[in-house]
mmCIF file of C-alpha atoms and ligand atoms in Angstrom:
data_model
loop_
_atom_site.group_PDB
_atom_site.id
_atom_site.type_symbol
_atom_site.label_atom_id
_atom_site.label_comp_id
_atom_site.label_asym_id
_atom_site.label_seq_id
_atom_site.Cartn_x
_atom_site.Cartn_y
_atom_site.Cartn_z
ATOM 1 C CA MET Y 170 3.874 -27.002 17.037
ATOM 2 C CA PHE Y 171 2.585 -25.168 13.984
ATOM 3 C CA TRP Y 172 2.469 -21.918 15.910
ATOM 4 C CA TRP Y 173 6.102 -22.405 16.757
ATOM 5 C CA CYS Y 174 6.924 -23.154 13.149
ATOM 6 C CA GLY Y 175 5.111 -19.997 12.074
ATOM 7 C CA CYS Y 176 7.312 -17.945 14.397
ATOM 8 C CA LEU Y 177 10.355 -19.730 13.204
ATOM 9 C CA GLY Y 178 9.365 -19.054 9.616
ATOM 10 C CA ALA Y 179 8.965 -15.353 10.342
ATOM 11 C CA CYS Y 180 12.335 -15.245 12.123
ATOM 12 C CA ALA Y 181 13.950 -17.072 9.270
ATOM 13 C CA ASP Y 182 12.463 -14.597 6.814
ATOM 14 C CA THR Y 183 13.779 -11.660 8.783
ATOM 15 C CA CYS Y 184 17.205 -13.215 9.187
ATOM 16 C CA LEU Y 185 17.265 -14.006 5.519
ATOM 17 C CA PHE Y 186 16.352 -10.475 4.632
ATOM 18 C CA VAL Y 187 18.903 -8.883 6.929
ATOM 19 C CA SER Y 188 21.669 -11.258 6.012
ATOM 20 C CA SER Y 189 21.013 -11.015 2.309
ATOM 21 C CA MET Y 190 21.253 -7.211 2.620
ATOM 22 C CA LYS Y 191 24.563 -7.667 4.364
ATOM 23 C CA VAL Y 192 25.770 -10.124 1.799
ATOM 24 C CA CYS Y 193 24.718 -7.756 -0.964
ATOM 25 C CA ARG Y 194 26.517 -4.834 0.617
ATOM 26 C CA PHE Y 195 29.566 -6.965 1.060
ATOM 27 C CA PHE Y 196 29.722 -7.775 -2.597
ATOM 28 C CA PHE Y 197 28.439 -4.434 -3.761
ATOM 29 C CA PRO Y 198 29.631 -1.813 -1.296
ATOM 30 C CA VAL Y 199 27.440 0.935 -2.639
ATOM 31 C CA PRO Y 200 26.308 3.834 -0.476
ATOM 32 C CA LEU Y 201 22.515 3.786 -0.386
ATOM 33 C CA LYS Y 202 22.273 7.340 -1.760
ATOM 34 C CA ARG Y 203 23.990 6.335 -4.948
ATOM 35 C CA SER Y 204 22.008 3.161 -5.460
ATOM 36 C CA TRP Y 205 19.694 4.987 -7.842
ATOM 37 C CA THR Y 206 22.473 5.605 -10.337
ATOM 38 C CA TRP Y 207 23.522 2.035 -9.811
ATOM 39 C CA ARG Y 208 20.110 0.783 -10.575
ATOM 40 C CA ARG Y 209 20.066 2.559 -13.889
ATOM 41 C CA LYS Y 210 23.066 0.802 -15.225
ATOM 42 C CA GLY Y 211 22.803 -2.158 -12.927
ATOM 43 C CA LEU Y 212 20.727 -4.882 -14.531
ATOM 44 C CA TRP Y 213 23.525 -7.168 -13.471
ATOM 45 C CA PHE Y 214 23.312 -5.879 -9.953
ATOM 46 C CA ARG Y 215 19.647 -6.703 -9.731
ATOM 47 C CA LEU Y 216 20.083 -10.077 -11.330
ATOM 48 C CA ARG Y 217 22.846 -10.913 -8.902
ATOM 49 C CA LYS Y 218 20.688 -9.777 -6.040
ATOM 50 C CA ILE Y 219 17.859 -12.058 -7.105
ATOM 51 C CA LEU Y 220 20.266 -14.946 -7.504
ATOM 52 C CA LEU Y 221 21.632 -14.322 -4.020
ATOM 53 C CA TRP Y 222 18.132 -14.314 -2.619
ATOM 54 C CA LEU Y 223 17.367 -17.587 -4.329
ATOM 55 C CA LEU Y 224 20.597 -19.056 -3.047
ATOM 56 C CA ALA Y 225 19.803 -17.944 0.509
ATOM 57 C CA LEU Y 226 16.331 -19.448 0.194
ATOM 58 C CA TYR Y 227 17.749 -22.618 -1.259
ATOM 59 C CA ILE Y 228 20.016 -23.011 1.733
ATOM 60 C CA ALA Y 229 17.391 -21.947 4.290
ATOM 61 C CA ILE Y 230 14.647 -24.344 3.186
ATOM 62 C CA PRO Y 231 16.380 -27.552 4.327
ATOM 63 C CA PHE Y 232 16.880 -26.058 7.795
ATOM 64 C CA LEU Y 233 13.234 -24.997 7.961
ATOM 65 C CA VAL Y 234 12.099 -28.457 6.925
ATOM 66 C CA LYS Y 235 14.380 -30.061 9.479
ATOM 67 C CA LEU Y 236 13.069 -27.823 12.256
ATOM 68 C CA CYS Y 237 9.428 -28.205 11.212
ATOM 69 C CA PRO Y 238 8.830 -31.830 10.220
ATOM 70 C CA GLY Y 239 5.156 -30.896 9.824
ATOM 71 C CA ILE Y 240 6.043 -29.265 6.508
ATOM 72 C CA GLN Y 241 7.082 -32.583 5.041
ATOM 73 C CA ALA Y 242 3.965 -34.282 6.385
ATOM 74 C CA LYS Y 243 1.829 -31.643 4.685
ATOM 75 C CA LEU Y 244 3.682 -32.095 1.410
ATOM 76 C CA ILE Y 245 3.145 -35.834 1.547
ATOM 77 C CA PHE Y 246 -0.583 -35.678 2.284
ATOM 78 C CA LEU Y 247 -1.372 -32.563 0.190
ATOM 79 C CA ASN Y 248 -4.909 -32.938 1.526
ATOM 80 C CA PHE Y 249 -5.337 -29.167 1.476
ATOM 81 C CA VAL Y 250 -4.983 -29.205 -2.306
ATOM 82 C CA ARG Y 251 -8.569 -29.611 -3.438
ATOM 83 C CA VAL Y 252 -8.730 -30.052 -7.199
ATOM 84 C CA PRO Y 253 -11.110 -29.572 -8.877
ATOM 85 C CA TYR Y 254 -12.220 -27.046 -6.290
ATOM 86 C CA PHE Y 255 -15.805 -26.330 -7.186
ATOM 87 C CA ILE Y 256 -17.284 -29.759 -7.073
ATOM 88 C CA ASP Y 257 -20.037 -30.688 -4.669
ATOM 89 C CA LEU Y 258 -19.030 -34.033 -3.206
ATOM 90 C CA LYS Y 259 -22.620 -34.531 -2.101
ATOM 91 C CA LYS Y 260 -23.645 -34.721 -5.759
ATOM 92 C CA PRO Y 261 -21.661 -37.414 -7.572
ATOM 93 C CA GLN Y 262 -24.234 -37.265 -10.400
ATOM 94 C CA GLU Y 263 -22.645 -33.945 -11.389
ATOM 95 C CA GLN Y 264 -19.511 -35.916 -12.239
ATOM 96 C CA GLY Y 265 -21.533 -38.145 -14.555
ATOM 97 C CA LEU Y 266 -22.019 -40.822 -11.883
ATOM 98 C CA ASN Y 267 -25.767 -41.413 -12.037
ATOM 99 C CA HIS Y 268 -25.522 -44.669 -10.060
ATOM 100 C CA THR Y 269 -23.512 -43.436 -7.084
ATOM 101 C CA TYR Y 270 -24.625 -42.675 -3.535
ATOM 102 C CA ASN Y 271 -22.864 -40.343 -1.107
ATOM 103 C CA TYR Y 272 -22.699 -41.576 2.511
ATOM 104 C CA TYR Y 273 -20.994 -40.363 5.659
ATOM 105 C CA LEU Y 274 -19.431 -42.785 8.108
ATOM 106 C CA GLN Y 275 -17.876 -42.181 11.497
ATOM 107 C CA PRO Y 276 -14.810 -44.366 12.072
ATOM 108 C CA GLU Y 277 -14.255 -42.853 15.507
ATOM 109 C CA GLU Y 278 -15.251 -39.963 17.754
ATOM 110 C CA GLY Y 279 -14.644 -36.644 15.996
ATOM 111 C CA VAL Y 280 -13.874 -38.208 12.607
ATOM 112 C CA THR Y 281 -16.380 -38.236 9.743
ATOM 113 C CA ILE Y 282 -15.567 -39.524 6.285
ATOM 114 C CA GLY Y 283 -17.415 -39.027 3.012
ATOM 115 C CA VAL Y 284 -17.968 -42.209 0.997
ATOM 116 C CA TRP Y 285 -19.112 -42.796 -2.574
ATOM 117 C CA HIS Y 286 -20.673 -46.099 -3.501
ATOM 118 C CA THR Y 287 -21.019 -46.709 -7.235
ATOM 119 C CA VAL Y 288 -23.059 -49.775 -8.187
ATOM 120 C CA PRO Y 289 -22.218 -51.825 -11.296
ATOM 121 C CA ALA Y 290 -23.229 -49.892 -14.411
ATOM 122 C CA VAL Y 291 -25.755 -52.595 -15.387
ATOM 123 C CA LEU Y 292 -27.824 -51.447 -12.396
ATOM 124 C CA TRP Y 293 -27.808 -47.764 -13.352
ATOM 125 C CA LYS Y 294 -31.460 -47.645 -14.372
ATOM 126 C CA ASN Y 295 -32.607 -49.388 -11.193
ATOM 127 C CA ALA Y 296 -30.504 -46.986 -9.176
ATOM 128 C CA GLN Y 297 -32.409 -43.863 -10.198
ATOM 129 C CA GLY Y 298 -33.991 -42.146 -7.210
ATOM 130 C CA LYS Y 299 -33.027 -44.922 -4.802
ATOM 131 C CA ASP Y 300 -32.103 -44.311 -1.175
ATOM 132 C CA GLN Y 301 -29.260 -45.413 1.054
ATOM 133 C CA VAL Y 302 -30.998 -48.660 2.090
ATOM 134 C CA TRP Y 303 -31.280 -49.767 -1.551
ATOM 135 C CA TYR Y 304 -27.607 -49.021 -2.205
ATOM 136 C CA GLU Y 305 -26.461 -50.852 0.923
ATOM 137 C CA ASP Y 306 -28.622 -53.865 0.008
ATOM 138 C CA THR Y 307 -27.043 -54.089 -3.464
ATOM 139 C CA LEU Y 308 -23.687 -54.888 -1.863
ATOM 140 C CA ALA Y 309 -25.082 -58.357 -1.220
ATOM 141 C CA SER Y 310 -26.197 -58.758 -4.859
ATOM 142 C CA ASN Y 311 -24.051 -60.976 -6.981
ATOM 143 C CA HIS Y 312 -21.271 -58.538 -7.970
ATOM 144 C CA PRO Y 313 -17.729 -58.255 -6.645
ATOM 145 C CA ILE Y 314 -16.751 -55.116 -4.756
ATOM 146 C CA ILE Y 315 -13.663 -52.933 -5.092
ATOM 147 C CA LEU Y 316 -12.630 -50.705 -2.212
ATOM 148 C CA TYR Y 317 -10.639 -47.908 -3.876
ATOM 149 C CA LEU Y 318 -8.033 -46.021 -1.819
ATOM 150 C CA HIS Y 319 -7.024 -42.831 -3.578
ATOM 151 C CA GLY Y 320 -3.640 -41.096 -3.505
ATOM 152 C CA ASN Y 321 -2.636 -37.716 -2.058
ATOM 153 C CA ALA Y 322 -4.091 -34.367 -3.141
ATOM 154 C CA GLY Y 323 -7.610 -33.884 -4.434
ATOM 155 C CA THR Y 324 -10.732 -35.750 -3.396
ATOM 156 C CA ARG Y 325 -12.784 -38.835 -4.230
ATOM 157 C CA GLY Y 326 -14.266 -36.678 -7.011
ATOM 158 C CA GLY Y 327 -10.943 -36.161 -8.848
ATOM 159 C CA ASP Y 328 -11.173 -36.588 -12.625
ATOM 160 C CA HIS Y 329 -8.903 -39.597 -13.083
ATOM 161 C CA ARG Y 330 -10.524 -41.271 -10.085
ATOM 162 C CA VAL Y 331 -14.056 -40.769 -11.403
ATOM 163 C CA ALA Y 332 -12.903 -42.075 -14.791
ATOM 164 C CA LEU Y 333 -11.627 -45.258 -13.113
ATOM 165 C CA TYR Y 334 -14.885 -45.771 -11.157
ATOM 166 C CA LYS Y 335 -16.705 -45.590 -14.476
ATOM 167 C CA VAL Y 336 -14.442 -48.193 -16.052
ATOM 168 C CA LEU Y 337 -14.690 -50.533 -13.065
ATOM 169 C CA SER Y 338 -18.452 -50.183 -12.700
ATOM 170 C CA SER Y 339 -18.898 -50.854 -16.419
ATOM 171 C CA LEU Y 340 -16.950 -54.087 -15.860
ATOM 172 C CA GLY Y 341 -19.507 -55.135 -13.253
ATOM 173 C CA TYR Y 342 -17.834 -54.133 -10.002
ATOM 174 C CA HIS Y 343 -19.202 -52.114 -7.145
ATOM 175 C CA VAL Y 344 -16.757 -49.323 -6.358
ATOM 176 C CA VAL Y 345 -16.624 -47.973 -2.827
ATOM 177 C CA THR Y 346 -14.305 -45.032 -2.308
ATOM 178 C CA PHE Y 347 -13.913 -42.377 0.354
ATOM 179 C CA ASP Y 348 -11.898 -39.377 1.425
ATOM 180 C CA TYR Y 349 -9.577 -40.028 4.343
ATOM 181 C CA ARG Y 350 -9.937 -37.775 7.368
ATOM 182 C CA GLY Y 351 -8.757 -34.287 6.387
ATOM 183 C CA TRP Y 352 -9.401 -34.764 2.631
ATOM 184 C CA GLY Y 353 -12.403 -33.371 0.765
ATOM 185 C CA ASP Y 354 -15.385 -33.016 3.098
ATOM 186 C CA SER Y 355 -14.038 -35.594 5.578
ATOM 187 C CA ILE Y 356 -13.353 -34.266 9.037
ATOM 188 C CA GLY Y 357 -10.225 -35.010 11.057
ATOM 189 C CA THR Y 358 -6.458 -34.582 10.970
ATOM 190 C CA PRO Y 359 -4.510 -36.711 8.516
ATOM 191 C CA THR Y 360 -2.018 -39.232 9.863
ATOM 192 C CA GLU Y 361 -0.877 -42.529 8.399
ATOM 193 C CA GLY Y 362 -2.517 -44.446 11.239
ATOM 194 C CA GLY Y 363 -5.740 -42.476 10.872
ATOM 195 C CA MET Y 364 -5.934 -43.061 7.111
ATOM 196 C CA THR Y 365 -5.393 -46.769 7.629
ATOM 197 C CA TYR Y 366 -8.022 -46.827 10.333
ATOM 198 C CA ASP Y 367 -10.545 -45.100 8.046
ATOM 199 C CA ALA Y 368 -9.861 -47.694 5.358
ATOM 200 C CA LEU Y 369 -10.322 -50.505 7.887
ATOM 201 C CA HIS Y 370 -13.621 -48.995 8.978
ATOM 202 C CA VAL Y 371 -14.939 -48.821 5.410
ATOM 203 C CA PHE Y 372 -13.737 -52.381 4.727
ATOM 204 C CA ASP Y 373 -15.610 -53.660 7.765
ATOM 205 C CA TRP Y 374 -18.660 -51.645 6.747
ATOM 206 C CA ILE Y 375 -18.585 -53.337 3.318
ATOM 207 C CA LYS Y 376 -17.995 -56.790 4.791
ATOM 208 C CA ALA Y 377 -20.966 -56.414 7.103
ATOM 209 C CA ARG Y 378 -23.157 -56.021 3.970
ATOM 210 C CA SER Y 379 -21.456 -57.947 1.190
ATOM 211 C CA GLY Y 380 -22.312 -61.540 2.090
ATOM 212 C CA TYR Y 381 -20.188 -63.918 0.026
ATOM 213 C CA ASN Y 382 -19.252 -61.381 -2.651
ATOM 214 C CA PRO Y 383 -15.520 -60.992 -3.189
ATOM 215 C CA VAL Y 384 -14.025 -57.770 -1.865
ATOM 216 C CA TYR Y 385 -10.881 -56.427 -3.539
ATOM 217 C CA ILE Y 386 -8.688 -53.591 -2.341
ATOM 218 C CA TRP Y 387 -7.317 -51.167 -4.946
ATOM 219 C CA GLY Y 388 -4.750 -48.569 -3.919
ATOM 220 C CA HIS Y 389 -3.308 -45.862 -6.136
ATOM 221 C CA SER Y 390 -0.066 -43.947 -5.444
ATOM 222 C CA LEU Y 391 -0.027 -42.876 -1.768
ATOM 223 C CA GLY Y 392 -3.164 -45.013 -1.454
ATOM 224 C CA THR Y 393 -0.979 -48.086 -2.066
ATOM 225 C CA GLY Y 394 0.663 -47.297 1.270
ATOM 226 C CA VAL Y 395 -2.731 -47.239 2.964
ATOM 227 C CA ALA Y 396 -3.715 -50.401 1.080
ATOM 228 C CA THR Y 397 -0.767 -52.501 2.240
ATOM 229 C CA ASN Y 398 -1.109 -51.198 5.801
ATOM 230 C CA LEU Y 399 -4.759 -52.224 5.685
ATOM 231 C CA VAL Y 400 -4.245 -55.606 4.060
ATOM 232 C CA ARG Y 401 -1.375 -56.472 6.375
ATOM 233 C CA ARG Y 402 -3.686 -55.778 9.289
ATOM 234 C CA LEU Y 403 -6.497 -57.779 7.688
ATOM 235 C CA CYS Y 404 -4.171 -60.731 7.141
ATOM 236 C CA GLU Y 405 -2.941 -60.548 10.719
ATOM 237 C CA ARG Y 406 -6.597 -60.532 11.763
ATOM 238 C CA GLU Y 407 -7.179 -63.508 9.452
ATOM 239 C CA THR Y 408 -9.827 -61.704 7.405
ATOM 240 C CA PRO Y 409 -7.830 -61.086 4.188
ATOM 241 C CA PRO Y 410 -9.490 -59.453 1.162
ATOM 242 C CA ASP Y 411 -9.929 -61.510 -2.003
ATOM 243 C CA ALA Y 412 -7.143 -59.647 -3.797
ATOM 244 C CA LEU Y 413 -4.963 -56.566 -3.609
ATOM 245 C CA ILE Y 414 -4.330 -54.306 -6.602
ATOM 246 C CA LEU Y 415 -1.590 -51.701 -6.412
ATOM 247 C CA GLU Y 416 -1.564 -49.047 -9.121
ATOM 248 C CA SER Y 417 1.696 -47.057 -9.377
ATOM 249 C CA PRO Y 418 3.091 -48.174 -6.013
ATOM 250 C CA PHE Y 419 6.367 -47.238 -4.362
ATOM 251 C CA THR Y 420 8.488 -49.250 -1.959
ATOM 252 C CA ASN Y 421 8.317 -46.919 1.025
ATOM 253 C CA ILE Y 422 7.820 -43.223 1.561
ATOM 254 C CA ARG Y 423 11.525 -42.425 1.974
ATOM 255 C CA GLU Y 424 12.419 -43.885 -1.396
ATOM 256 C CA GLU Y 425 9.388 -42.221 -2.951
ATOM 257 C CA ALA Y 426 10.199 -38.801 -1.463
ATOM 258 C CA LYS Y 427 13.735 -39.138 -2.779
ATOM 259 C CA SER Y 428 12.475 -39.798 -6.306
ATOM 260 C CA HIS Y 429 9.648 -37.287 -6.286
ATOM 261 C CA PRO Y 430 10.020 -34.380 -8.749
ATOM 262 C CA PHE Y 431 9.726 -31.965 -5.785
ATOM 263 C CA SER Y 432 13.055 -33.144 -4.432
ATOM 264 C CA VAL Y 433 14.951 -33.063 -7.719
ATOM 265 C CA VAL Y 434 16.513 -29.697 -6.868
ATOM 266 C CA TYR Y 435 17.788 -31.037 -3.543
ATOM 267 C CA ARG Y 436 18.749 -34.548 -4.479
ATOM 268 C CA TYR Y 437 22.451 -33.708 -4.347
ATOM 269 C CA PHE Y 438 22.211 -31.329 -1.407
ATOM 270 C CA PRO Y 439 24.663 -32.475 1.301
ATOM 271 C CA GLY Y 440 22.757 -34.314 4.019
ATOM 272 C CA PHE Y 441 19.604 -34.728 1.893
ATOM 273 C CA ASP Y 442 18.444 -37.720 3.931
ATOM 274 C CA TRP Y 443 19.002 -35.973 7.241
ATOM 275 C CA PHE Y 444 17.336 -32.757 6.147
ATOM 276 C CA PHE Y 445 14.429 -34.099 4.124
ATOM 277 C CA LEU Y 446 13.845 -37.771 4.825
ATOM 278 C CA ASP Y 447 14.453 -38.062 8.565
ATOM 279 C CA PRO Y 448 11.721 -35.483 9.325
ATOM 280 C CA ILE Y 449 9.249 -37.693 7.440
ATOM 281 C CA THR Y 450 10.250 -40.696 9.498
ATOM 282 C CA SER Y 451 10.192 -38.683 12.711
ATOM 283 C CA SER Y 452 6.636 -37.534 11.864
ATOM 284 C CA GLY Y 453 5.703 -41.209 12.002
ATOM 285 C CA ILE Y 454 5.130 -41.550 8.247
ATOM 286 C CA LYS Y 455 6.438 -44.780 6.755
ATOM 287 C CA PHE Y 456 3.996 -46.222 4.207
ATOM 288 C CA ALA Y 457 6.259 -49.250 4.113
ATOM 289 C CA ASN Y 458 4.868 -51.269 1.210
ATOM 290 C CA ASP Y 459 8.146 -53.185 1.009
ATOM 291 C CA GLU Y 460 7.816 -54.299 4.658
ATOM 292 C CA ASN Y 461 4.064 -54.883 4.536
ATOM 293 C CA VAL Y 462 4.085 -57.235 1.558
ATOM 294 C CA LYS Y 463 6.058 -59.737 3.623
ATOM 295 C CA TYR Y 464 3.023 -60.087 5.876
ATOM 296 C CA ILE Y 465 0.362 -60.150 3.179
ATOM 297 C CA SER Y 466 -1.255 -63.354 2.015
ATOM 298 C CA CYS Y 467 -3.642 -62.769 -0.880
ATOM 299 C CA SER Y 468 -3.342 -62.390 -4.647
ATOM 300 C CA LEU Y 469 -1.406 -59.287 -5.604
ATOM 301 C CA LEU Y 470 -1.522 -57.377 -8.882
ATOM 302 C CA ILE Y 471 0.814 -54.455 -9.535
ATOM 303 C CA LEU Y 472 0.113 -52.013 -12.388
ATOM 304 C CA HIS Y 473 2.730 -49.429 -13.325
ATOM 305 C CA ALA Y 474 3.380 -47.178 -16.319
ATOM 306 C CA GLU Y 475 6.994 -46.958 -17.461
ATOM 307 C CA ASP Y 476 6.661 -43.202 -17.967
ATOM 308 C CA ASP Y 477 5.311 -42.453 -14.475
ATOM 309 C CA PRO Y 478 6.948 -39.143 -13.473
ATOM 310 C CA ILE Y 479 5.611 -39.122 -9.872
ATOM 311 C CA VAL Y 480 6.289 -42.645 -8.644
ATOM 312 C CA PRO Y 481 9.099 -43.953 -10.840
ATOM 313 C CA PHE Y 482 8.514 -47.250 -12.561
ATOM 314 C CA HIS Y 483 11.596 -48.817 -10.990
ATOM 315 C CA LEU Y 484 10.038 -48.510 -7.520
ATOM 316 C CA GLY Y 485 7.003 -50.539 -8.611
ATOM 317 C CA ARG Y 486 9.284 -53.118 -10.161
ATOM 318 C CA LYS Y 487 11.377 -53.225 -6.997
ATOM 319 C CA LEU Y 488 8.278 -53.792 -4.882
ATOM 320 C CA TYR Y 489 7.314 -56.666 -7.147
ATOM 321 C CA ASN Y 490 10.798 -58.147 -6.802
ATOM 322 C CA ILE Y 491 10.438 -58.035 -3.024
ATOM 323 C CA ALA Y 492 6.892 -59.429 -2.992
ATOM 324 C CA ALA Y 493 7.198 -62.205 -5.576
ATOM 325 C CA PRO Y 494 9.656 -64.448 -3.672
ATOM 326 C CA SER Y 495 8.085 -63.712 -0.282
ATOM 327 C CA GLN Y 496 6.918 -66.744 1.693
ATOM 328 C CA SER Y 497 3.660 -64.974 2.477
ATOM 329 C CA PHE Y 498 2.556 -65.263 -1.171
ATOM 330 C CA ARG Y 499 3.393 -68.967 -1.346
ATOM 331 C CA ASP Y 500 -0.208 -69.932 -2.133
ATOM 332 C CA PHE Y 501 -1.110 -66.830 -4.113
ATOM 333 C CA LYS Y 502 -0.219 -65.276 -7.398
ATOM 334 C CA VAL Y 503 1.776 -62.102 -7.667
ATOM 335 C CA GLN Y 504 1.601 -60.372 -11.020
ATOM 336 C CA PHE Y 505 3.338 -57.303 -12.401
ATOM 337 C CA ILE Y 506 1.889 -55.518 -15.434
ATOM 338 C CA PRO Y 507 4.041 -52.778 -16.975
ATOM 339 C CA PHE Y 508 2.532 -50.297 -19.408
ATOM 340 C CA HIS Y 509 4.865 -49.206 -22.191
ATOM 341 C CA ARG Y 510 5.984 -45.585 -22.100
ATOM 342 C CA ASP Y 511 4.659 -44.993 -25.607
ATOM 343 C CA LEU Y 512 1.118 -45.438 -24.263
ATOM 344 C CA GLY Y 513 1.581 -42.257 -22.223
ATOM 345 C CA TYR Y 514 -0.368 -43.426 -19.151
ATOM 346 C CA ARG Y 515 2.077 -41.714 -16.770
ATOM 347 C CA HIS Y 516 0.947 -41.590 -13.137
ATOM 348 C CA LYS Y 517 -2.819 -41.663 -13.337
ATOM 349 C CA TYR Y 518 -4.116 -42.722 -16.717
ATOM 350 C CA ILE Y 519 -3.828 -46.495 -16.556
ATOM 351 C CA TYR Y 520 -7.650 -46.524 -16.506
ATOM 352 C CA LYS Y 521 -7.429 -45.624 -20.216
ATOM 353 C CA SER Y 522 -5.834 -48.920 -21.115
ATOM 354 C CA PRO Y 523 -8.064 -51.020 -23.384
ATOM 355 C CA GLU Y 524 -6.178 -53.990 -21.896
ATOM 356 C CA LEU Y 525 -7.371 -53.292 -18.357
ATOM 357 C CA PRO Y 526 -10.657 -55.270 -18.587
ATOM 358 C CA ARG Y 527 -8.770 -58.332 -19.804
ATOM 359 C CA ILE Y 528 -6.029 -57.932 -17.197
ATOM 360 C CA LEU Y 529 -8.581 -57.700 -14.393
ATOM 361 C CA ARG Y 530 -10.715 -60.528 -15.723
ATOM 362 C CA GLU Y 531 -7.722 -62.820 -15.959
ATOM 363 C CA PHE Y 532 -6.336 -61.825 -12.608
ATOM 364 C CA LEU Y 533 -9.500 -61.526 -10.546
ATOM 365 C CA GLY Y 534 -11.328 -64.287 -12.372
ATOM 366 C CA LYS Y 535 -9.100 -66.763 -10.631
ATOM 367 C CA SER Y 536 -9.541 -65.143 -7.226
ATOM 368 C CA GLU Y 537 -13.286 -65.286 -7.671
ATOM 369 C CA HIS Y 538 -13.047 -68.921 -8.597
ATOM 370 C CA GLU Y 539 -10.958 -69.725 -5.537
ATOM 371 C CA HIS Y 540 -13.458 -67.835 -3.489
ATOM 372 C CA HIS Y 541 -16.359 -69.941 -4.700
ATOM 373 C CA GLU Y 542 -14.418 -73.134 -4.108
ATOM 374 C CA LEU Y 543 -13.815 -72.091 -0.544
ATOM 375 C CA ARG Y 544 -17.491 -71.556 -0.098
ATOM 376 C CA HIS Y 545 -18.524 -75.048 -1.203
HETATM 377 C C1 NAG C 5 -26.001 -43.242 -16.510
HETATM 378 O O1 NAG C 5 -24.778 -43.958 -16.388
HETATM 379 C C2 NAG C 5 -24.685 -45.078 -17.233
HETATM 380 C C3 NAG C 5 -23.451 -45.873 -16.855
HETATM 381 O O2 NAG C 5 -22.315 -45.086 -16.772
HETATM 382 C C4 NAG C 5 -24.691 -44.621 -18.672
HETATM 383 O O3 NAG C 5 -24.578 -45.707 -19.546
HETATM 384 C C5 NAG C 5 -25.972 -43.867 -18.930
HETATM 385 O O4 NAG C 5 -25.992 -43.347 -20.237
HETATM 386 C C6 NAG C 5 -26.176 -42.730 -17.927
HETATM 387 N N1 NAG C 5 -27.507 -42.191 -18.095
HETATM 388 C C7 NAG C 5 -27.778 -40.894 -18.113
HETATM 389 C C8 NAG C 5 -29.208 -40.516 -18.286
HETATM 390 O O5 NAG C 5 -26.901 -40.057 -18.001
#
């Protein structure tokens, strides 16, 4: 498939080149010999040529995308973008996480995923020099656990992600996070189903060790799509998590792709949906948060900054408006917390909010309480 797309790309380049030459000659019928004199006076000529090239490219790209749906899939996952590049995922302590252990799990044959487990900050001194067995055992100690599902691009060691683990661990939570297959040092090819399966595997791994401790799922950005896929499956399996937290979520990938800054230049291109959105759907990528929430039964908290330039605020609000009246949440609370644009939290800085500890305490406090009642 990709080989074929490579060929197609090369052909397209050649065609573009040849046709743009023709187009140029048509508009500027200059014999080649004289082009030198033209060039001297012809700043305009060159400018026009560049503009024509850009125009040809602008028109060619939609066709390329349509013919190679894999391009869109790559743009959605962005797993090949590894920022910051020079970090050793085996050494979380280099990111200032002195109470984090790096594991590898194998969700299925040929797939290996790298996992970071950060224990609550109160345990940081005990954690020094401890091995995997100690870390796994702490999951049963009396602290709730957050399974964090990160968004596209980068790794589990991304700056804003590490900053959030620090906040959450200082609030007394375990944070378990991992790179989906194809991200960071995790091995495998990214697909929506594969990402969801990896998340399910890590959830089950936690559950097998966590005893009666609450387990919460936290998804950010594209990770909200994985989170609702996962939680829908967990609810259908009748093993729901204790709560679901969606940070900067969208409704579904089509609406998100349409609003993404990448597609601004094409938003009014005729046939935008057919050229750019249908290939996403035909690659089997849906991340249908708006569908999934109708099948989810657990407390739901949505966090969204009004000035989010990547996933627009109105998509988070729309998701809330779909979830809140849904029958599935009949016995659970659904809460939406907007962050004012003046705070400047944008797409990934909600962890900076001094309100976050209170918001989580108030929201999760109740879930924890319910959990204990169930136990007795
Ligand atoms: C280890 O991490 C904890 C919690 O984040 C922090 O309070 C402490 O100062 C760190 N210790 C060292 C030696 O870096």
